[in-house]
Amino acid sequence: MPVAAVAQTATVDTSLTPDAEQPLADTEGGDGQDIVVTGIRSGIEQAVRIKRDADSIVDVISAEDIGRFPDVNVAESVQRISGVQINRTRGEGRSVNIRGLPDTFTLVTLNGRAVPNALNDLFAGVSRSFDFSALAPEFVRTLEVYKSPTADLEDGGLAGTVNIRTPRALDLGKRVLALSAQGEHESNSGKLSPRLSGLFADTFLDGRLGLTLGASYTQRRPQTQQIETGWNTVTEAQGVPLGGGSDDLNGNGVIEPNRLVRIPGLIIHDMFTENNRRLSGIASVQFRPSDAVELYVDGFYTRVDVEAVRQENWQNFAGASGVLASRTEMLDGVETATDFTVSNIDLRNGGRFQDRRGYIRSLVGGGRFEAGGWTVVLEGSDQRSRQTRDTLNIADSINGTARVVARPGDAIPSITYLDGFDTRKLDPDNFRLLSLNGELDRLTTDRLRDIKLDMRRDLGERGLTALRAGVKYTDRAVYSDNKTLTISAAGVSQLYGGLPPGPIAGSFSAAPFMIPIRSGAGAFLGSYDGGGAFPTQWLGSDARSFVAGLSDAELIAAGTYTNDATGILDVHEKILAFYGRGDLSFGRLNGNLGLRVVRTDQTTAGVAPDLNGITVEVETGNTTRVPAAEPLRVERSYWDWLPSLNLKFEATDQLQLRFAASRTISRPNLGDISPTTTANGNALTVTRNNPYLDPFRSNNLDATIEYYFGQDALVGASLFYKNLESLIRRETSIVSLPVSYIRTTGTTTIQTDFTVSELVNGSGVDLKGIELYFQQAFTWLPAPLDGLGTILNYTYIDNSDPTQLTAASKHNYNLIGYYEKGLIGARVSYSWRSSYLASAATAPAMGRVNRAFGTLDASISLQVTPQASVVLEAVNLLDRDEIVEYTTGLPANYLDAGRRVFGGVRLNF
């Protein structure tokens, strides 16, 4: 039963101790927020023990038993630690924020090393962030969150490092067989899917050979439902559609050519339906030919196959043929149309499918030698990740009159279809075919190799107790191409075998591809309780069924297949790190002092863009292309000196004080340092990355006070301060560019004002905060209430530039109650964070703010035999929706991911 014992701000010493390769909870050498999930009392006592003995600030979540991690997703567990928040993708935790800093500042490692990840979808670029859904929770032994570094800890986690440890047989020291079978029900899709896992570990040859094998198969079939709203800032001379002539955009009866007005650009109602199948495995072999030598090989593999489709009700207000009425408000100095009615809106009901196939493969080998006070560890790894992706859509169109009302404070825009348009758009014969377009066989690869040597010399029990030194070399290469296919309506008709004529002379009908789109279970956005008007069903195209009978060669022969160089990512990074560390002990005062020195070499290849040659293919989904001007290759290197100090003072037998000072770095996202340029003909934006971006650097101070008022009780506080010397910021300007709008009726080239944004090295920010935590098992209550317990924590975060620093919720808390007695275990947990900046405003473009969000999760288990238990778990029990607004208060995104319920059996032998 996933219940938790938390020793909140523990500290850990993990490198090159005699048991350094074991999970912290097993070695009793680390700890902290050990949300331990065995028997509650023993778990709490273990967490307190670990906390008292540790010497660098760490929080830990430990599995209840092998194969029994407390949550169905690793990220869902880590959010229950004070100062830690998670980011969700379609309702599932995917990445981690520590102490109010973006997830790019969090380094995530598997058994102490970073893992490559090319498994991204259409809505996520290549980054360094680890996707927690890539690892089955059944394979997690402990999860360690380092909030202050030691010199031997891998660099790259400016905010902190999350290390996930998997089980190893010799560390367990016993035979283990754990099996789990569950079903997962998604409330929005109404689908039930399996989750199966098995883990075996045992020792042989009198405990000198250890073998661990694990396999899991999971399937998710969720449906996320959302409304997205985009805004364009254009002049009245540009009008709608762009190049179609001037319009009175603010409704004052006068066309003022240079007047800038923010208008609704896109409103998209969509249902994203997914069939995600993942097969994962771990393997570990350990061999100790003598007490002084251990050899080992660890492997991890995960393969994902995703079939998904985004059924869109895609309303392009900026592509309408004229403005009928407009009412405006002044928002952030820009006149904004909050009540907007247009004629001949460009409504496109597509069904872009997203099929992707990929894997992550990790192989690590090493040896450990201990003798005469020396410990030496030599390790190397070869890791690869690869993915191919198709995202094709049949673009169709229908025109009509529509009105949108969206004001500051609205969760969603309210849309009304006028003059019978609400009826016409439900008749497939009224849709004309535009094209088939999207990615075809787009490839992403991520290759990572490393080798490291660590040495430790034990010197005694007082004064300078140990010296450590080491070196690590890492070589990483990331590549992503930009393959895109476009087939005209005539080409699609030819592949189909002849389409009937469309509703407009010379067009082709899209009717053969149109299907009704409805929610899988219940109504579209059924959890929304506001007053906004929106459609709950519509027609959409079915591109997957059409292309299923066609080969890639047939599709390519029928259209235009490109690999535009301006969108290709090609980055090579080499890192060489040295460190030295000394461990100190003076009675009640203990700690460590160290220095890590790192050289980073980066090579990026690409092309410089020709912004005077931008084209927009209006009838293929506004596909926007930026031609290349000349090749570009950038080579750069930089050094970083990263000192660290960790001290612990035992003031009394109950009271402990800790202090830490350090300098940390995080390197820019790999995609951000690629010289790629993208343009969006809908949003009128040009986005440029920058190969000259510097790393983020921070000077950090931490102080903690912890009071133990029982073997299983703790109250404490942690203060933290971070001085970020620089932030990567987005610099924007309005640039008039010649743009060619390509339609079947011809090509029109006009000067168009684009918001051009580029990532630059900018000024930094100061961040400070406090974490408060309390835990207690109420063993002193009379039976049966003596099985009750609680874990509470609160984090306050403040920063000096809230208009720029993203992910920093000012207030965060977790409330956890549990009960475990006899055969029954239960847990209820509520995690809440206040609103936070998701992206900074770059005028006239608005920033985005995620509103406050809380989620209630619960679980209950019944042990039916000593080896078997029945479990029932729920995520987002209250079915809360995620709401994003612009910094002006205008609606941006409303996401309903639904409720997830799991039930099944677990067996442990």
Tab-separated table of C-alpha atoms in Angstrom, residues 230-625:
chain	number	residue	atom	x	y	z
A	230	GLY	CA	-4.411	32.077	-30.393
A	231	TRP	CA	-4.254	35.820	-30.998
A	232	ASN	CA	-2.716	37.855	-33.832
A	233	THR	CA	-1.611	41.466	-33.701
A	234	VAL	CA	-2.043	43.087	-37.126
A	235	THR	CA	-2.610	46.504	-38.642
A	236	GLU	CA	-5.912	47.543	-40.177
A	237	ALA	CA	-4.099	47.880	-43.493
A	238	GLN	CA	-3.263	44.172	-43.377
A	239	GLY	CA	-6.828	43.230	-42.491
A	240	VAL	CA	-8.240	39.700	-42.690
A	241	PRO	CA	-7.231	37.636	-44.426
A	242	LEU	CA	-3.692	38.939	-44.705
A	243	GLY	CA	-3.283	40.488	-48.092
A	244	GLY	CA	-7.030	40.477	-48.697
A	245	GLY	CA	-7.449	44.207	-48.185
A	246	SER	CA	-7.873	46.568	-45.250
A	247	ASP	CA	-10.511	46.100	-42.517
A	248	ASP	CA	-11.984	48.044	-39.652
A	249	LEU	CA	-10.544	45.752	-37.003
A	250	ASN	CA	-11.541	47.817	-33.967
A	251	GLY	CA	-15.096	48.570	-35.123
A	252	ASN	CA	-14.898	52.364	-34.842
A	253	GLY	CA	-16.139	52.873	-38.400
A	254	VAL	CA	-12.824	54.221	-39.678
A	255	ILE	CA	-9.967	52.310	-41.286
A	256	GLU	CA	-6.685	53.610	-39.917
A	257	PRO	CA	-3.952	51.800	-41.882
A	258	ASN	CA	-1.287	51.911	-39.166
A	259	ARG	CA	-3.543	51.110	-36.223
A	260	LEU	CA	-2.422	47.939	-34.485
A	261	VAL	CA	-5.180	45.658	-33.206
A	262	ARG	CA	-4.966	42.296	-31.449
A	263	ILE	CA	-7.605	39.969	-32.896
A	264	PRO	CA	-8.576	36.335	-32.314
A	265	GLY	CA	-6.424	34.319	-34.705
A	266	LEU	CA	-7.235	30.679	-34.076
A	267	ILE	CA	-9.752	28.908	-31.898
A	268	ILE	CA	-9.279	25.154	-31.871
A	269	HIS	CA	-11.583	22.646	-30.234
A	270	ASP	CA	-9.847	19.303	-30.269
A	271	MET	CA	-9.967	15.766	-28.958
A	272	PHE	CA	-6.606	14.019	-28.780
A	273	THR	CA	-7.202	10.275	-28.712
A	274	GLU	CA	-4.208	8.065	-28.084
A	275	ASN	CA	-3.300	4.402	-28.067
A	276	ASN	CA	0.079	4.256	-26.364
A	277	ARG	CA	1.765	0.871	-25.999
A	278	ARG	CA	5.047	0.569	-24.135
A	279	LEU	CA	7.222	-2.503	-23.599
A	280	SER	CA	10.061	-2.059	-21.114
A	281	GLY	CA	12.729	-4.207	-19.553
A	282	ILE	CA	15.640	-4.013	-17.148
A	283	ALA	CA	18.458	-6.463	-16.538
A	284	SER	CA	21.390	-6.489	-14.160
A	285	VAL	CA	24.223	-8.962	-13.651
A	286	GLN	CA	26.630	-8.587	-10.715
A	287	PHE	CA	29.633	-10.801	-10.042
A	288	ARG	CA	31.943	-10.661	-7.026
A	289	PRO	CA	34.871	-13.016	-7.634
A	290	SER	CA	36.289	-11.835	-4.300
A	291	ASP	CA	35.328	-9.532	-1.466
A	292	ALA	CA	37.464	-6.803	-3.036
A	293	VAL	CA	36.139	-6.919	-6.602
A	294	GLU	CA	32.690	-6.515	-8.140
A	295	LEU	CA	31.891	-6.531	-11.859
A	296	TYR	CA	28.485	-5.550	-13.190
A	297	VAL	CA	26.422	-4.885	-16.272
A	298	ASP	CA	23.093	-2.998	-16.199
A	299	GLY	CA	20.665	-2.732	-19.096
A	300	PHE	CA	17.489	-0.764	-19.681
A	301	TYR	CA	15.238	-0.839	-22.726
A	302	THR	CA	11.895	0.712	-23.519
A	303	ARG	CA	10.003	0.699	-26.787
A	304	VAL	CA	6.969	2.835	-27.475
A	305	ASP	CA	4.400	2.546	-30.244
A	306	VAL	CA	1.844	5.331	-30.365
A	307	GLU	CA	-1.169	5.719	-32.585
A	308	ALA	CA	-2.864	9.014	-31.897
A	309	VAL	CA	-5.151	11.418	-33.693
A	310	ARG	CA	-6.000	15.031	-33.003
A	311	GLN	CA	-9.524	15.701	-34.259
A	312	GLU	CA	-9.699	19.458	-34.675
A	313	ASN	CA	-12.486	21.953	-35.050
A	314	TRP	CA	-10.015	24.565	-36.315
A	315	GLN	CA	-11.423	28.074	-36.727
A	316	ASN	CA	-9.117	30.522	-38.458
A	317	PHE	CA	-10.549	33.958	-37.716
A	318	ALA	CA	-7.470	35.620	-39.179
A	319	GLY	CA	-8.238	33.805	-42.441
A	320	ALA	CA	-11.807	35.123	-42.734
A	321	SER	CA	-12.802	37.325	-45.655
A	322	GLY	CA	-13.973	40.340	-43.684
A	323	VAL	CA	-14.911	41.864	-40.327
A	324	LEU	CA	-18.625	42.389	-39.637
A	325	ALA	CA	-18.385	43.737	-36.084
A	326	SER	CA	-15.736	44.354	-33.439
A	327	ARG	CA	-15.564	45.662	-29.893
A	328	THR	CA	-12.212	46.285	-28.303
A	329	GLU	CA	-10.537	46.733	-24.922
A	330	MET	CA	-7.102	48.144	-24.194
A	331	LEU	CA	-4.972	45.307	-22.764
A	332	ASP	CA	-1.300	45.826	-21.985
A	333	GLY	CA	-1.238	48.856	-24.259
A	334	VAL	CA	-2.668	47.013	-27.276
A	335	GLU	CA	-6.213	47.498	-28.543
A	336	THR	CA	-7.767	44.021	-28.366
A	337	ALA	CA	-10.915	42.743	-30.085
A	338	THR	CA	-12.751	40.831	-27.335
A	339	ASP	CA	-16.041	40.625	-29.279
A	340	PHE	CA	-15.332	39.801	-32.926
A	341	THR	CA	-17.632	38.751	-35.770
A	342	VAL	CA	-16.345	37.763	-39.212
A	343	SER	CA	-17.762	36.531	-42.486
A	344	ASN	CA	-16.449	33.485	-44.348
A	345	ILE	CA	-14.383	32.231	-41.459
A	346	ASP	CA	-11.966	29.538	-42.591
A	347	LEU	CA	-13.166	26.467	-40.654
A	348	ARG	CA	-11.013	23.351	-41.050
A	349	ASN	CA	-12.069	20.123	-39.397
A	350	GLY	CA	-8.961	18.007	-39.722
A	351	GLY	CA	-7.860	14.778	-38.124
A	352	ARG	CA	-4.084	14.896	-37.937
A	353	PHE	CA	-2.850	11.504	-36.863
A	354	GLN	CA	0.387	11.107	-35.007
A	355	ASP	CA	2.012	7.709	-35.291
A	356	ARG	CA	5.435	7.313	-33.755
A	357	ARG	CA	7.709	4.419	-33.058
A	358	GLY	CA	10.857	4.573	-31.032
A	359	TYR	CA	13.069	3.188	-28.308
A	360	ILE	CA	15.586	4.000	-25.596
A	361	ARG	CA	18.428	1.528	-25.068
A	362	SER	CA	20.957	1.805	-22.262
A	363	LEU	CA	23.889	-0.503	-21.528
A	364	VAL	CA	26.225	0.206	-18.601
A	365	GLY	CA	29.237	-1.844	-17.547
A	366	GLY	CA	31.744	-1.364	-14.803
A	367	GLY	CA	33.880	-2.680	-12.001
A	368	ARG	CA	34.499	-1.804	-8.379
A	369	PHE	CA	37.659	-2.493	-6.353
A	370	GLU	CA	38.033	-2.110	-2.577
A	371	ALA	CA	41.187	-2.858	-0.561
A	372	GLY	CA	43.411	-1.206	2.037
A	373	GLY	CA	41.188	1.817	2.479
A	374	TRP	CA	40.968	2.443	-1.268
A	375	THR	CA	37.815	2.260	-3.382
A	376	VAL	CA	38.035	2.554	-7.165
A	377	VAL	CA	35.087	2.456	-9.589
A	378	LEU	CA	35.435	2.394	-13.398
A	379	GLU	CA	32.266	2.609	-15.519
A	380	GLY	CA	31.285	3.140	-19.113
A	381	SER	CA	28.010	3.297	-20.995
A	382	ASP	CA	26.575	3.270	-24.490
A	383	GLN	CA	23.021	4.612	-24.780
A	384	ARG	CA	20.863	5.341	-27.781
A	385	SER	CA	17.376	6.553	-28.540
A	386	ARG	CA	15.650	6.695	-31.909
A	387	GLN	CA	12.194	7.617	-33.155
A	388	THR	CA	10.353	7.957	-36.458
A	389	ARG	CA	7.130	9.930	-36.648
A	390	ASP	CA	4.276	10.487	-39.107
A	391	THR	CA	1.798	13.342	-38.581
A	392	LEU	CA	-0.406	13.497	-41.671
A	393	ASN	CA	-3.687	15.345	-41.991
A	394	ILE	CA	-6.344	15.726	-44.666
A	395	ALA	CA	-7.003	19.455	-44.743
A	396	ASP	CA	-10.547	20.478	-45.615
A	397	SER	CA	-12.435	23.737	-45.418
A	398	ILE	CA	-15.876	25.290	-45.105
A	399	ASN	CA	-16.764	28.968	-44.794
A	400	GLY	CA	-19.433	30.741	-42.752
A	401	THR	CA	-20.163	33.530	-40.310
A	402	ALA	CA	-19.024	33.279	-36.697
A	403	ARG	CA	-18.754	35.414	-33.588
A	404	VAL	CA	-16.278	34.978	-30.755
A	405	VAL	CA	-16.414	36.654	-27.352
A	406	ALA	CA	-13.303	36.297	-25.177
A	407	ARG	CA	-12.615	38.672	-22.324
A	408	PRO	CA	-10.015	38.771	-19.542
A	409	GLY	CA	-10.933	36.217	-16.895
A	410	ASP	CA	-12.783	33.885	-19.262
A	411	ALA	CA	-11.625	30.280	-19.075
A	412	ILE	CA	-12.637	29.642	-22.688
A	413	PRO	CA	-13.734	31.784	-25.648
A	414	SER	CA	-17.439	31.684	-26.404
A	415	ILE	CA	-18.166	31.006	-30.083
A	416	THR	CA	-21.471	31.312	-31.949
A	417	TYR	CA	-22.142	30.223	-35.542
A	418	LEU	CA	-24.514	32.542	-37.410
A	419	ASP	CA	-26.721	32.461	-40.526
A	420	GLY	CA	-27.246	28.696	-40.424
A	421	PHE	CA	-23.532	27.919	-40.291
A	422	ASP	CA	-24.040	25.692	-37.231
A	423	THR	CA	-26.144	23.356	-39.405
A	424	ARG	CA	-24.117	23.552	-42.615
A	425	LYS	CA	-20.880	22.552	-40.916
A	426	LEU	CA	-22.405	19.200	-39.917
A	427	ASP	CA	-23.029	18.207	-43.552
A	428	PRO	CA	-19.946	16.520	-45.103
A	429	ASP	CA	-20.985	17.551	-48.606
A	430	ASN	CA	-20.275	21.176	-47.685
A	431	PHE	CA	-16.549	20.584	-47.137
A	432	ARG	CA	-14.010	20.988	-49.899
A	433	LEU	CA	-10.665	19.212	-49.943
A	434	LEU	CA	-7.489	21.289	-49.658
A	435	SER	CA	-4.572	18.883	-49.293
A	436	LEU	CA	-2.904	16.085	-47.406
A	437	ASN	CA	0.066	17.407	-45.434
A	438	GLY	CA	2.355	16.766	-42.499
A	439	GLU	CA	5.446	14.902	-41.406
A	440	LEU	CA	6.330	11.596	-43.030
A	441	ASP	CA	9.041	9.392	-41.557
A	442	ARG	CA	10.566	12.243	-39.570
A	443	LEU	CA	13.621	10.924	-37.737
A	444	THR	CA	15.059	11.929	-34.355
A	445	THR	CA	18.118	10.313	-32.773
A	446	ASP	CA	19.922	10.879	-29.484
A	447	ARG	CA	23.194	9.056	-28.779
A	448	LEU	CA	25.072	9.299	-25.478
A	449	ARG	CA	28.315	7.620	-24.402
A	450	ASP	CA	30.341	8.164	-21.263
A	451	ILE	CA	33.196	6.769	-19.226
A	452	LYS	CA	34.122	7.696	-15.672
A	453	LEU	CA	36.672	6.868	-12.997
A	454	ASP	CA	36.025	7.487	-9.272
A	455	MET	CA	38.524	6.985	-6.458
A	456	ARG	CA	38.212	7.234	-2.699
A	457	ARG	CA	40.794	6.977	0.068
A	458	ASP	CA	39.542	6.503	3.663
A	459	LEU	CA	41.800	8.276	6.170
A	460	GLY	CA	40.181	7.936	9.592
A	461	GLU	CA	37.186	8.846	11.724
A	462	ARG	CA	38.082	12.410	12.743
A	463	GLY	CA	39.311	15.473	10.911
A	464	LEU	CA	39.789	14.755	7.229
A	465	THR	CA	38.109	11.340	7.050
A	466	ALA	CA	38.262	10.673	3.298
A	467	LEU	CA	39.541	12.076	0.014
A	468	ARG	CA	37.774	11.498	-3.304
A	469	ALA	CA	38.674	12.317	-6.886
A	470	GLY	CA	37.360	11.418	-10.300
A	471	VAL	CA	37.013	12.189	-13.964
A	472	LYS	CA	34.141	11.726	-16.411
A	473	TYR	CA	33.930	12.143	-20.188
A	474	THR	CA	30.567	12.372	-21.972
A	475	ASP	CA	29.894	12.430	-25.712
A	476	ARG	CA	26.355	13.216	-26.902
A	477	ALA	CA	24.945	13.746	-30.400
A	478	VAL	CA	21.363	14.747	-31.226
A	479	TYR	CA	19.868	14.911	-34.702
A	480	SER	CA	16.383	15.590	-36.027
A	481	ASP	CA	15.452	16.026	-39.658
A	482	ASN	CA	12.576	18.108	-41.055
A	483	LYS	CA	10.829	15.845	-43.556
A	484	THR	CA	7.424	17.149	-44.689
A	485	LEU	CA	4.972	15.889	-47.283
A	486	THR	CA	2.389	17.998	-49.113
A	487	ILE	CA	-0.088	16.536	-51.633
A	488	SER	CA	-2.490	18.864	-53.421
A	489	ALA	CA	-6.226	18.215	-53.632
A	490	ALA	CA	-5.799	17.031	-57.217
A	491	GLY	CA	-3.075	14.623	-56.094
A	492	VAL	CA	-5.265	13.247	-53.320
A	493	SER	CA	-8.107	12.773	-55.791
A	494	GLN	CA	-5.820	10.815	-58.082
A	495	LEU	CA	-4.690	8.553	-55.217
A	496	TYR	CA	-8.321	8.047	-54.204
A	497	GLY	CA	-9.320	7.100	-57.720
A	498	GLY	CA	-11.355	10.214	-58.435
A	499	LEU	CA	-13.199	12.385	-55.917
A	500	PRO	CA	-16.612	13.961	-56.565
A	501	PRO	CA	-16.708	17.729	-57.188
A	502	GLY	CA	-16.721	19.993	-54.162
A	503	PRO	CA	-19.100	22.778	-53.116
A	504	ILE	CA	-17.045	25.423	-54.930
A	505	ALA	CA	-16.449	25.300	-58.667
A	506	GLY	CA	-13.189	23.543	-59.487
A	507	SER	CA	-12.819	22.049	-56.001
A	508	PHE	CA	-12.862	18.447	-54.836
A	509	SER	CA	-15.270	17.153	-52.205
A	510	ALA	CA	-13.878	16.134	-48.809
A	511	ALA	CA	-17.053	14.188	-47.992
A	512	PRO	CA	-15.511	10.701	-48.518
A	513	PHE	CA	-13.043	11.435	-45.711
A	514	MET	CA	-15.373	13.102	-43.173
A	515	ILE	CA	-16.489	11.251	-40.036
A	516	PRO	CA	-18.479	12.352	-36.953
A	517	ILE	CA	-16.336	13.354	-33.963
A	518	ARG	CA	-17.707	12.828	-30.461
A	519	SER	CA	-16.309	12.341	-27.007
A	520	GLY	CA	-15.342	8.767	-26.199
A	521	ALA	CA	-17.425	8.848	-23.011
A	522	GLY	CA	-19.746	11.593	-21.855
A	523	ALA	CA	-19.774	15.040	-23.437
A	524	PHE	CA	-16.872	17.075	-24.834
A	525	LEU	CA	-15.433	19.113	-21.936
A	526	GLY	CA	-18.055	17.589	-19.686
A	527	SER	CA	-16.230	18.810	-16.573
A	528	TYR	CA	-16.438	22.474	-17.664
A	529	ASP	CA	-19.047	24.333	-15.592
A	530	GLY	CA	-18.778	27.864	-16.998
A	531	GLY	CA	-21.012	29.853	-19.319
A	532	GLY	CA	-18.939	29.764	-22.515
A	533	ALA	CA	-20.539	28.404	-25.699
A	534	PHE	CA	-18.713	25.802	-27.808
A	535	PRO	CA	-19.583	22.838	-30.026
A	536	THR	CA	-19.637	19.404	-28.411
A	537	GLN	CA	-19.459	17.457	-31.695
A	538	TRP	CA	-18.310	18.134	-35.226
A	539	LEU	CA	-17.127	16.477	-38.405
A	540	GLY	CA	-13.468	15.623	-38.931
A	541	SER	CA	-11.321	14.039	-41.590
A	542	ASP	CA	-9.916	10.522	-41.311
A	543	ALA	CA	-6.429	10.660	-42.806
A	544	ARG	CA	-5.164	7.411	-41.281
A	545	SER	CA	-7.751	5.229	-43.013
A	546	PHE	CA	-6.952	6.859	-46.341
A	547	VAL	CA	-3.170	6.406	-46.196
A	548	ALA	CA	-3.352	2.929	-44.654
A	549	GLY	CA	-3.597	1.361	-48.091
A	550	LEU	CA	-0.796	3.454	-49.598
A	551	SER	CA	2.945	3.019	-49.374
A	552	ASP	CA	5.320	5.841	-48.498
A	553	ALA	CA	6.647	5.697	-52.046
A	554	GLU	CA	3.152	6.216	-53.488
A	555	LEU	CA	2.512	9.163	-51.187
A	556	ILE	CA	5.853	10.792	-52.006
A	557	ALA	CA	5.350	10.317	-55.749
A	558	ALA	CA	1.978	12.075	-55.550
A	559	GLY	CA	3.202	15.213	-53.778
A	560	THR	CA	6.103	17.353	-52.657
A	561	TYR	CA	8.479	15.809	-50.133
A	562	THR	CA	10.933	18.249	-48.545
A	563	ASN	CA	13.533	18.350	-45.785
A	564	ASP	CA	13.977	22.092	-45.265
A	565	ALA	CA	17.423	22.738	-43.822
A	566	THR	CA	16.264	25.648	-41.645
A	567	GLY	CA	14.387	23.183	-39.419
A	568	ILE	CA	17.066	20.481	-39.091
A	569	LEU	CA	18.618	20.012	-35.644
A	570	ASP	CA	22.220	18.780	-35.501
A	571	VAL	CA	24.057	19.193	-32.180
A	572	HIS	CA	27.192	17.481	-30.850
A	573	GLU	CA	28.260	18.023	-27.241
A	574	LYS	CA	31.320	16.777	-25.349
A	575	ILE	CA	31.794	17.260	-21.610
A	576	LEU	CA	34.956	16.606	-19.602
A	577	ALA	CA	34.641	16.860	-15.803
A	578	PHE	CA	37.153	16.540	-12.960
A	579	TYR	CA	36.383	16.662	-9.272
A	580	GLY	CA	37.991	16.496	-5.872
A	581	ARG	CA	36.243	16.178	-2.529
A	582	GLY	CA	37.213	15.946	1.121
A	583	ASP	CA	34.994	14.549	3.882
A	584	LEU	CA	35.244	16.155	7.333
A	585	SER	CA	34.226	15.085	10.835
A	586	PHE	CA	34.759	17.028	14.082
A	587	GLY	CA	32.518	15.461	16.688
A	588	ARG	CA	29.070	16.940	16.264
A	589	LEU	CA	30.117	18.813	13.111
A	590	ASN	CA	30.380	16.826	9.860
A	591	GLY	CA	30.439	17.690	6.179
A	592	ASN	CA	32.269	17.746	2.896
A	593	LEU	CA	34.041	20.296	0.732
A	594	GLY	CA	34.730	19.865	-2.968
A	595	LEU	CA	35.308	21.340	-6.393
A	596	ARG	CA	34.079	20.139	-9.796
A	597	VAL	CA	35.717	21.562	-12.934
A	598	VAL	CA	33.883	21.083	-16.235
A	599	ARG	CA	34.736	21.835	-19.858
A	600	THR	CA	31.882	21.817	-22.380
A	601	ASP	CA	32.467	21.658	-26.147
A	602	GLN	CA	29.489	22.174	-28.450
A	603	THR	CA	29.254	21.936	-32.224
A	604	THR	CA	26.053	22.935	-33.995
A	605	ALA	CA	25.400	22.703	-37.711
A	606	GLY	CA	22.620	24.229	-39.770
A	607	VAL	CA	21.877	27.068	-42.130
A	608	ALA	CA	21.231	30.766	-41.904
A	609	PRO	CA	17.641	31.601	-42.969
A	610	ASP	CA	16.532	33.789	-45.839
A	611	LEU	CA	13.679	35.730	-44.231
A	612	ASN	CA	12.943	37.503	-47.511
A	613	GLY	CA	11.751	34.255	-49.075
A	614	ILE	CA	9.049	33.068	-46.646
A	615	THR	CA	6.141	31.248	-48.267
A	616	VAL	CA	2.772	30.297	-46.785
A	617	GLU	CA	0.788	27.524	-48.472
A	618	VAL	CA	-2.642	28.674	-47.365
A	619	GLU	CA	-4.606	25.641	-48.471
A	620	THR	CA	-2.301	23.039	-46.950
A	621	GLY	CA	-2.874	24.111	-43.353
A	622	ASN	CA	-0.872	27.328	-43.769
A	623	THR	CA	2.367	25.383	-44.125
A	624	THR	CA	5.092	27.991	-43.714
A	625	ARG	CA	8.543	27.543	-45.202
